[in-house]
Structures are given as structure tokens and as C-alpha cells.
XYZ file of C-alpha atoms in Angstrom:
161
model
C -20.497 -10.546 49.571
C -24.091 -9.941 49.719
C -25.432 -6.994 47.373
C -28.003 -4.877 48.926
C -29.322 -3.982 45.674
C -32.300 -5.787 44.999
C -31.921 -6.315 41.230
C -28.652 -8.631 41.599
C -28.907 -12.161 40.737
C -26.951 -14.519 42.468
C -24.509 -16.906 39.908
C -22.465 -20.115 41.334
C -19.445 -20.232 39.070
C -16.502 -23.001 39.924
C -13.594 -20.886 38.716
C -9.928 -21.835 38.747
C -11.389 -24.899 40.967
C -12.662 -22.721 43.452
C -16.621 -22.134 44.358
C -17.501 -18.609 44.148
C -20.642 -16.937 44.295
C -21.225 -13.272 42.749
C -24.071 -10.788 43.097
C -24.361 -9.135 39.786
C -27.110 -7.081 37.608
C -28.499 -9.256 34.508
C -26.645 -8.054 31.621
C -22.985 -8.275 33.793
C -20.713 -9.652 30.974
C -18.857 -12.763 32.323
C -15.119 -10.877 31.910
C -16.924 -7.937 33.990
C -18.190 -10.925 37.020
C -14.612 -12.161 36.419
C -12.295 -9.010 36.501
C -14.947 -6.625 38.385
C -16.391 -9.302 40.690
C -13.445 -11.672 41.149
C -10.929 -9.538 41.143
C -9.099 -11.825 38.407
C -8.141 -9.369 36.074
C -5.591 -11.652 33.710
C -8.844 -12.223 31.761
C -7.880 -8.774 29.305
C -10.708 -6.667 27.953
C -9.900 -6.039 24.903
C -12.426 -4.889 21.943
C -15.246 -5.760 24.175
C -17.618 -6.935 20.769
C -16.103 -10.225 20.529
C -13.439 -9.393 17.806
C -10.258 -10.016 19.445
C -9.802 -12.817 21.868
C -8.343 -10.777 24.719
C -10.951 -12.095 26.983
C -11.319 -16.212 25.745
C -11.525 -18.207 28.893
C -12.674 -22.287 29.474
C -15.758 -22.321 29.923
C -16.722 -25.902 30.626
C -14.439 -27.601 28.540
C -14.779 -24.921 25.858
C -13.571 -21.891 24.764
C -14.863 -18.745 24.497
C -15.551 -15.031 24.797
C -16.569 -13.834 28.761
C -17.287 -10.677 26.829
C -20.305 -11.488 25.120
C -21.460 -14.066 27.962
C -23.323 -13.261 30.158
C -22.493 -14.458 34.310
C -26.154 -15.153 34.881
C -26.212 -17.177 31.267
C -22.974 -19.617 32.948
C -24.464 -19.642 36.790
C -23.333 -23.257 37.496
C -20.497 -24.022 35.136
C -16.778 -24.344 35.146
C -14.597 -21.590 34.685
C -10.630 -21.513 33.832
C -8.752 -18.503 33.513
C -5.246 -17.829 32.677
C -5.371 -17.899 36.753
C -5.842 -20.822 36.774
C -3.764 -22.864 33.956
C -0.485 -22.619 35.473
C 0.186 -25.626 38.248
C 1.469 -24.373 41.041
C 4.733 -23.342 40.267
C 4.719 -25.460 36.847
C 4.021 -22.782 33.980
C 1.778 -25.200 31.760
C 3.637 -25.837 28.496
C 1.168 -23.612 25.981
C 3.189 -20.884 28.433
C 6.804 -22.219 29.029
C 6.212 -22.443 24.623
C 5.296 -19.271 24.490
C 8.708 -17.705 26.586
C 10.785 -20.011 24.292
C 9.284 -18.372 21.107
C 9.339 -15.327 22.561
C 5.389 -15.426 21.603
C 4.399 -11.812 23.092
C 5.622 -8.134 22.770
C 3.002 -6.657 24.928
C 1.291 -9.289 26.186
C -1.998 -7.461 26.930
C -3.278 -11.066 24.396
C -1.011 -13.412 26.050
C -4.216 -15.242 28.346
C -6.775 -15.169 25.745
C -4.523 -16.909 23.473
C -3.037 -18.795 25.998
C -7.007 -19.992 27.269
C -8.024 -20.390 23.545
C -4.985 -22.465 22.464
C -5.550 -25.202 25.261
C -9.635 -24.988 23.921
C -8.678 -25.733 20.894
C -5.810 -28.314 21.561
C -9.007 -29.633 24.089
C -11.391 -30.086 21.298
C -9.019 -32.038 19.457
C -9.267 -31.088 15.494
C -6.634 -29.807 14.301
C -3.694 -31.801 12.734
C -2.893 -29.262 10.746
C -0.791 -25.325 10.315
C -2.673 -24.551 8.488
C -6.405 -25.791 10.472
C -3.903 -23.949 13.519
C -4.146 -21.083 12.202
C -7.469 -21.233 11.040
C -8.125 -22.162 14.940
C -6.930 -19.022 16.128
C -7.737 -16.207 14.201
C -10.083 -15.025 16.811
C -7.864 -14.398 18.406
C -5.514 -11.543 17.151
C -2.206 -9.944 18.255
C -1.833 -6.009 17.661
C 2.307 -6.558 18.413
C 1.923 -8.019 15.275
C 3.243 -12.002 17.036
C 1.152 -13.775 15.444
C 4.218 -16.779 14.005
C 5.390 -16.500 17.645
C 2.357 -18.001 18.718
C 1.384 -19.785 15.748
C 4.602 -21.388 16.042
C 4.728 -21.676 19.869
C 1.094 -23.344 19.936
C 2.366 -25.890 16.443
C 5.056 -26.819 19.371
C 3.546 -27.504 22.293
C 0.545 -29.312 19.597
C 4.152 -30.480 17.400
C 3.123 -30.024 14.126
C 5.193 -28.683 11.609
C 4.894 -26.302 8.961
């Protein structure tokens, strides 16, 4: 969809394996680009200041806070949101583990938690529970499900406390 506003900037993204082109104003965050221009509302707007992690997505293989990134900065990037995690009807192992460990209450932070955990696992730098807790400390669950979230991730990573 082409915008009539001449101040809009063309941004090409690959989101969840699908090529997308959006026309956005230069100051629009990646989070708002995903939610408002691509209708991918799984990524949540929490604090909108990079403090809660609810907006975490995977960008070019690394986890990022989409509220702190401008959409134009991610031109030509590959983005994975929570909508792109499952393979058709098959849940991602982390999604299954979250269900098995009751690792959510309201569920608002869950998409960011799962995207962050996937990025953390792919970074392959965590080998202990302490490192796991430290690496996930940027994602907050205000409902108090953090112990279950850590257990779910540890289960997928096969870490024991």
C-alpha cells in the first residue's frame, strides 16, 4: 500500500518469511510498524521505553526491543515475531514448554518472553541457570510467572538447577 504522504519512507522487510513493503514516517518504531502497518499485534507494547521486553522480536537472528528501533533502520531486515514462531499447526518447543510449565498468567509478556528466549538460545552463550536468569532479566512478567518462565526455558535447554 502506497501512502499519499510524501514524507513517508519506503521500508522493505521480510516478516515471518513474507516480503512486506510499508510506507512509514521516519520516526515510526519497528513495533508500531509491525502492529499498525502490518497488523501483527502479537508483539506487545508494554512500557514503550525498552524496560519491560514485551516488544521483543528477532531481527536478523538477534533479539531486539522493537520499541527502541525505528522501522526505517530495519530496511531489508528479516524479522520474526511471535506469529512466525510456530510451524503451521506445530507449536515451537518453547511454546509447548510455556504451556506445560504454566509459564504465563495474563499472557501479555509471553510473546516477548518467547522471542527473547529463542534469541538467547540461538546466541548459544548460556550454560547455567544463573546465566539463563541474567540473560532473560530484560523481560519482565508483572504477574509473577518468572519462575515458571525460567523453568520452561530451562526445560527446553535441558538445564537443571
